[in-house]
Coordinates of C-alpha atoms in Angstrom, one line a residue:
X9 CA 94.9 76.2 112.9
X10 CA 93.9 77.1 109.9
X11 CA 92.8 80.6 108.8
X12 CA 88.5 80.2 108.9
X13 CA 86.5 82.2 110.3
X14 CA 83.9 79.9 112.9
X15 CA 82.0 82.5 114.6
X16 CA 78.7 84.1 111.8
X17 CA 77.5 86.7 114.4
X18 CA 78.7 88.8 117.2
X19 CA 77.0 90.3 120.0
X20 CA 77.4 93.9 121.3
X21 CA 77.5 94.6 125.1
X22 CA 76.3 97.8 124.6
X23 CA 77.5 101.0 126.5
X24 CA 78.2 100.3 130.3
X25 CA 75.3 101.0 132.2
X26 CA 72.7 100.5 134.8
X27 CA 69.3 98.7 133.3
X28 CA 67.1 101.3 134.7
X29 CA 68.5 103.8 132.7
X30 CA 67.9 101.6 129.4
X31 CA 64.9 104.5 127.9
X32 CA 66.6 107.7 129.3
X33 CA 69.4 106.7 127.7
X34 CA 67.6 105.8 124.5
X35 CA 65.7 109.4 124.5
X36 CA 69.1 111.4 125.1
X37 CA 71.3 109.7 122.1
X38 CA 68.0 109.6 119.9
X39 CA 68.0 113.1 120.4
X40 CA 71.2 113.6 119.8
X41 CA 71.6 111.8 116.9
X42 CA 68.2 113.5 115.4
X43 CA 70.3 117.2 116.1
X44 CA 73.8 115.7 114.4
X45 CA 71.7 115.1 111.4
X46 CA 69.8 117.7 111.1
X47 CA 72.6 120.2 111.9
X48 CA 75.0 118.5 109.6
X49 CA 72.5 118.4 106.9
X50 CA 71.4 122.3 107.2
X51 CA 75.0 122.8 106.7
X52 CA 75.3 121.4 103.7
X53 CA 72.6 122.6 102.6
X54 CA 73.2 126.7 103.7
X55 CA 76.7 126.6 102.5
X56 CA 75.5 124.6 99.1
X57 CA 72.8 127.6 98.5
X58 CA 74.5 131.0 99.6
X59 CA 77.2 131.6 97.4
X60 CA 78.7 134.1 99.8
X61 CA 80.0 130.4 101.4
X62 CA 81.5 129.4 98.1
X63 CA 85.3 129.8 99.6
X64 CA 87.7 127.2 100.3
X65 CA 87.0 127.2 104.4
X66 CA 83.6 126.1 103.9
X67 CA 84.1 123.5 100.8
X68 CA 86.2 121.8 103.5
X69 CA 82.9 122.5 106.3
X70 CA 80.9 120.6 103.6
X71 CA 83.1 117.8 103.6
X72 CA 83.3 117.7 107.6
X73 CA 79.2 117.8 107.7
X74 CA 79.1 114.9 105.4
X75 CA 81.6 113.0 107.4
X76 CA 80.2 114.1 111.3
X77 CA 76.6 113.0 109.8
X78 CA 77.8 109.4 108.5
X79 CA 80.3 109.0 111.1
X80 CA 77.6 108.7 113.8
X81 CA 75.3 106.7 111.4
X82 CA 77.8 104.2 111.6
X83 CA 78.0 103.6 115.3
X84 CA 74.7 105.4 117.3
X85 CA 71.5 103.8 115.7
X86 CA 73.0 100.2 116.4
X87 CA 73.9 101.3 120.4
X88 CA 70.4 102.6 120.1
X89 CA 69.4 98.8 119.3
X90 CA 71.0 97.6 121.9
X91 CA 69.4 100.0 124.5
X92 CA 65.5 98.6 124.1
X93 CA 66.2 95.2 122.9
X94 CA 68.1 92.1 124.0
X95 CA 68.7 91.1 120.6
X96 CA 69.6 94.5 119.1
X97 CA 73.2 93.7 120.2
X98 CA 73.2 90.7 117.5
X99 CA 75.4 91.6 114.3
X100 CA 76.6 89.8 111.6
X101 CA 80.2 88.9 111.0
X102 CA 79.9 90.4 107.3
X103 CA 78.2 93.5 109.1
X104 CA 80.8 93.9 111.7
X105 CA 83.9 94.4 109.0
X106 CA 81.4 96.6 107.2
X107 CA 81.0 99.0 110.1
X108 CA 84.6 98.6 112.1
X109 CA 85.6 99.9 107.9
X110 CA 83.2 102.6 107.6
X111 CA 84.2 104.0 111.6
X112 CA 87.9 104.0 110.8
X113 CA 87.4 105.2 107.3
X114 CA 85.4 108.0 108.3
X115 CA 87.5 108.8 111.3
X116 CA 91.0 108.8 109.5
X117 CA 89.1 110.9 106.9
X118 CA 88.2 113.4 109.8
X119 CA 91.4 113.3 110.9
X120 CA 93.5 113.9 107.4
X121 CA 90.8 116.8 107.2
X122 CA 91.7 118.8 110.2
X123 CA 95.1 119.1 109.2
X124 CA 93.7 120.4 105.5
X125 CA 91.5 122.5 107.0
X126 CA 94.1 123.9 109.7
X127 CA 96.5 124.4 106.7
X128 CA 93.6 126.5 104.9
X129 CA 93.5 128.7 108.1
X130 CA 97.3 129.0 107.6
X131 CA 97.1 130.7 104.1
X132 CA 94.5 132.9 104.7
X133 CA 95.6 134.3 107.7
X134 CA 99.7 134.0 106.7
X135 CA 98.9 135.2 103.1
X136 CA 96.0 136.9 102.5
X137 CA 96.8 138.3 99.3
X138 CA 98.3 135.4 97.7
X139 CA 95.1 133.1 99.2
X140 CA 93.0 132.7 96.7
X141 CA 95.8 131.4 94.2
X142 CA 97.2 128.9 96.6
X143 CA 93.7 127.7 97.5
X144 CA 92.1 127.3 94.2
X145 CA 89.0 125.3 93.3
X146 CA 91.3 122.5 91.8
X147 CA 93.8 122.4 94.8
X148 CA 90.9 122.1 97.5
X149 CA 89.1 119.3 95.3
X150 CA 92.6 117.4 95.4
X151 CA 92.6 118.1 99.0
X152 CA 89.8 116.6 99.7
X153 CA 90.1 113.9 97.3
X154 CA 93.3 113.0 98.8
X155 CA 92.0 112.8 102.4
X156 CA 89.2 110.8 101.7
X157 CA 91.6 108.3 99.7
X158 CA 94.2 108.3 102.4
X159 CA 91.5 107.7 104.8
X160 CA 89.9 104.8 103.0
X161 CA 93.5 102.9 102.3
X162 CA 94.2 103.5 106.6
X163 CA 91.0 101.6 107.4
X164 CA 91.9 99.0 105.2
X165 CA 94.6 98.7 106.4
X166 CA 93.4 98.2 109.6
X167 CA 90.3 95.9 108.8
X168 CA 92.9 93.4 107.2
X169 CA 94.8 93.4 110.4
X170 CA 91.7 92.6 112.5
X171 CA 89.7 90.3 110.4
X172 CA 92.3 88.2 108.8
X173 CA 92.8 86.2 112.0
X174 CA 90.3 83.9 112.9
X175 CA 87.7 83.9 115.7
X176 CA 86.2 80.4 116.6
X177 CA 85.1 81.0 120.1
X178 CA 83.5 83.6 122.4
X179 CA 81.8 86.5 120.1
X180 CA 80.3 88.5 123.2
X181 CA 81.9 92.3 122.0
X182 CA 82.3 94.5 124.8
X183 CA 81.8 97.5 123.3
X184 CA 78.3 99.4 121.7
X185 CA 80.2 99.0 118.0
X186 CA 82.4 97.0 116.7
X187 CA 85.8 98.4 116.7
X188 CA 89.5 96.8 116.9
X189 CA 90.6 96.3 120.5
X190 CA 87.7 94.4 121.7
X191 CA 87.1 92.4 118.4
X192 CA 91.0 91.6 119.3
X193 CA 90.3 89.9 122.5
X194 CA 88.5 87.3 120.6
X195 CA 90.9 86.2 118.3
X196 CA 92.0 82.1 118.3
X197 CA 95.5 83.1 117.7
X198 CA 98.4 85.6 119.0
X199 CA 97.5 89.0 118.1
X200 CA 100.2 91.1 119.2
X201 CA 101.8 91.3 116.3
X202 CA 98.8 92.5 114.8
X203 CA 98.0 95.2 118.0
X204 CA 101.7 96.5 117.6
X205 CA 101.0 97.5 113.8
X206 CA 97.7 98.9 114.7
X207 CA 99.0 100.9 117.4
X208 CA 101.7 102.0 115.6
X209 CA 99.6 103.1 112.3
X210 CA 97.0 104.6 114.3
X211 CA 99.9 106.4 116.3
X212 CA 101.7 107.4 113.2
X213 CA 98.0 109.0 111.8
X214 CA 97.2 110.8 114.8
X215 CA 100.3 112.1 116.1
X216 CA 101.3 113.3 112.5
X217 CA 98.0 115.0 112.4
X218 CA 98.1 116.6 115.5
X219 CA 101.6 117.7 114.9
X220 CA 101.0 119.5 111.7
X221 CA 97.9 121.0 113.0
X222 CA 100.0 122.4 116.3
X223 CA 102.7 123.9 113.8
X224 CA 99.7 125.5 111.7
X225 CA 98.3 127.0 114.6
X226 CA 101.8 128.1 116.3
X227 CA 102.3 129.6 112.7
X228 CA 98.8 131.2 113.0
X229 CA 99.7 133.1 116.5
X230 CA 102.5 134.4 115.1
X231 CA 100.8 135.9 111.7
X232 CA 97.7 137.1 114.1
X233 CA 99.9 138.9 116.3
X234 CA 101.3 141.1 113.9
X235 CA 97.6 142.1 113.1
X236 CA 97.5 146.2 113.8
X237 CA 94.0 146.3 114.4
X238 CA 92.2 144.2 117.7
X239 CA 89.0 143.7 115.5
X240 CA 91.6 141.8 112.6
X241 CA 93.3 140.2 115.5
X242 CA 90.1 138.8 117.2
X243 CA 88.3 137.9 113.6
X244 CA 91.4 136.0 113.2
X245 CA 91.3 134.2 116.8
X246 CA 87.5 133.9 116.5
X247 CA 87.9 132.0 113.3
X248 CA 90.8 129.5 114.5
X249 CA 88.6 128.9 117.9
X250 CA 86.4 127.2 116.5
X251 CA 88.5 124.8 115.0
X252 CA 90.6 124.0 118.1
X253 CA 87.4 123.0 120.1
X254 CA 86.3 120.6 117.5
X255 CA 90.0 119.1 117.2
X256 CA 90.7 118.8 120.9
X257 CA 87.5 116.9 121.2
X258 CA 88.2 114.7 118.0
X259 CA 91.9 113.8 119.6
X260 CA 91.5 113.8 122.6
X261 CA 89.2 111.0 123.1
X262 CA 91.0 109.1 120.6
X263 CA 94.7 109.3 121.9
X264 CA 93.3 107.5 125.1
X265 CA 91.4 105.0 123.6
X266 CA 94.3 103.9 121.3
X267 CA 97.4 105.2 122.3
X268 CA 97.3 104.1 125.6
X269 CA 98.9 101.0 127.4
X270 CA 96.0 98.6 128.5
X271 CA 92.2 98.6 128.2
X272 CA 89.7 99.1 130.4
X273 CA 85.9 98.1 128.4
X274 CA 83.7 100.0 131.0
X275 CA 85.7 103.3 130.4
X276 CA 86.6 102.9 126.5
X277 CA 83.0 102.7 126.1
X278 CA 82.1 105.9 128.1
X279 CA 85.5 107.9 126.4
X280 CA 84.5 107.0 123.3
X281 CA 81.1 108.9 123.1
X282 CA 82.4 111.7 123.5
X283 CA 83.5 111.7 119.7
X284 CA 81.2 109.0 118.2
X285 CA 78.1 111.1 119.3
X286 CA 79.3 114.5 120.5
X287 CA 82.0 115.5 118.7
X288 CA 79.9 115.5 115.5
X289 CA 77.4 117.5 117.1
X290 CA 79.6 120.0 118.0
X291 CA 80.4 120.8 114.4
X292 CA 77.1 122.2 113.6
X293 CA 77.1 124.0 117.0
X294 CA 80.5 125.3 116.9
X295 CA 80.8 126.4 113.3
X296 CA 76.9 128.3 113.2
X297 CA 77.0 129.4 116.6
X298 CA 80.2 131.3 116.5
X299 CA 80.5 132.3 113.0
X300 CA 78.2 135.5 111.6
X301 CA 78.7 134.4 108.0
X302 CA 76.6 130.8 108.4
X303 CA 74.4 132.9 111.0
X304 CA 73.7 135.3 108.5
X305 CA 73.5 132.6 105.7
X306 CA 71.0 131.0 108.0
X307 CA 68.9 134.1 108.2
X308 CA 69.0 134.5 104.5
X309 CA 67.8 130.9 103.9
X310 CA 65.1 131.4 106.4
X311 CA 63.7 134.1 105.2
X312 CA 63.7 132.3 101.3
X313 CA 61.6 129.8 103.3
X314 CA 59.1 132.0 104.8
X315 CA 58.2 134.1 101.3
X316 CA 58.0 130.9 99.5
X317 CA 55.3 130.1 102.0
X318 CA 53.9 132.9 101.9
X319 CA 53.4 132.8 98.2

């Protein structure tokens, strides 16, 4: 057979659920969605304004906000489709590389930058004299830069794998996005060749990540522990917290949808909402709610706001 691509459009199932609950559904991740922007975006926009927030943990924040915002761009507005139209599950074969790209891309991104970002905690905590040296403005910026590279060359890596094969038959996606183990199942050819590699680069990615964020952390006990005072001990905890939630949720959900023997669509679809649509919520919520510097920041802005109007 040879390698041509037959099928111009695929259609998305959607996320597994009963009809009836078609416009709750639509009102709670339109919500949702509206709050992940919004929260993302004041983000950006605090830490890009108070130049108390000009440090190396929150250039990193900035990058994550940019990311969490795009990253459910990518996937929620076309479930949303799907939810109050019978055609909104319709999507182009050009369109459905574009966005299976864009999730992974984003997503190794996110990955590559919890490890930075748990390595930043690492330094300030380990070496708080020697900090701002180590983290300079040029070392973040090839941080980042290096993330978001390593990111993009994962995804198309993985976009190759998926979309070089050729699909000539069904092109009913059981998923609300499309993504690479249920674009698989349509294939006209053998693909386990192709799922070994996948699961194996993805495997690679994540457990690598995960590892080198465990060892930051286990290296970040140890340095908080020898703290003399509680407050520097819990400032220090308080600080790392918030960065463990956010990663567990990240992982978690992503270790069982890929690294896991078998597929099962009705349950893959449900997992994975947990960190297409909540898990970049919970940056915004985690990072403002917890932390006095972005609350205080937020105050700050607020009260810009307010004179302005007032004048």
């Amino acid at each position: 057979m040879s390698n041509v691509t037959l099928v111009t459009t695929f259609f998305l199932s959607g996320l597994p659920h009963a009809p009836a609950l078609d416009i709750m559904l639509f009102g709670i991740f339109l919500v949702i969605y509206i709050l992940t922007v919004l929260g993302n975006l004041l983000i950006l926009i605090v830490i890009r304004v108070d130049s108390h927030l000009h440090t190396p943990m929150y250039y990193f924040l900035t990058n994550l906000s940019f990311i969490d915002m795009w990253f459910s761009t990518v996937t929620v507005p076309k479930m949303l489709m799907t939810l109050v139209s019978p055609e909104g599950g319709a999507i182009s074969f050009s369109s459905c590389v574009a966005q299976l790209y864009s999730f992974h891309f984003l997503g190794s991104t996110e990955c590559f930058l919890y490890t930075v970002m748990s390595y930043d905690r690492y330094l300030a905590i380990t070496y708080p004299l020697r900090y701002s040296s180590m983290m300079s403005g040029r070392v973040c910026a090839l941080l980042a830069a290096g993330t978001w590279l390593t990111g993009s060359l994962h995804s198309a890596v993985q976009t190759l794998l998926i979309f070089h094969l050729p699909y000539c038959g069904p092109n009913q996606i059981q998923h609300y996005f499309c993504d690479g183990p249920p674009i698989l199942k349509l294939a006209c050819a053998d693909t386990s060749a192709n799922e070994m590699i996948i699961f194996v680069s993805i495997g690679v990615v994540a457990s690598g990540c995960f590892l080198l964020i465990s060892l930051s952390y286990v290296s970040i006990v140890c340095s908080i522990l020898k703290i003399r005072t509680s407050e520097g001990r819990h400032r220090a905890f308080q600080t790392c917290a918030s960065h463990c939630i956010v990663v567990l949720c990240f992982f978690v959900p992503c270790v069982f949808i890929y690294l896991r023997p078998g597929s099962r669509d009705a349950v893959d679809g449900v997992v994975t909402v947990f960190y297409t649509v909540l898990t970049p919520l919970l940056n915004p919520v985690v990072y403002t709610l917890r932390n006095k510097e972005v609350k205080r920041a937020l105050l700050k802005l607020k009260d810009k706001v307010a004179f302005s109007q007032i004048q």
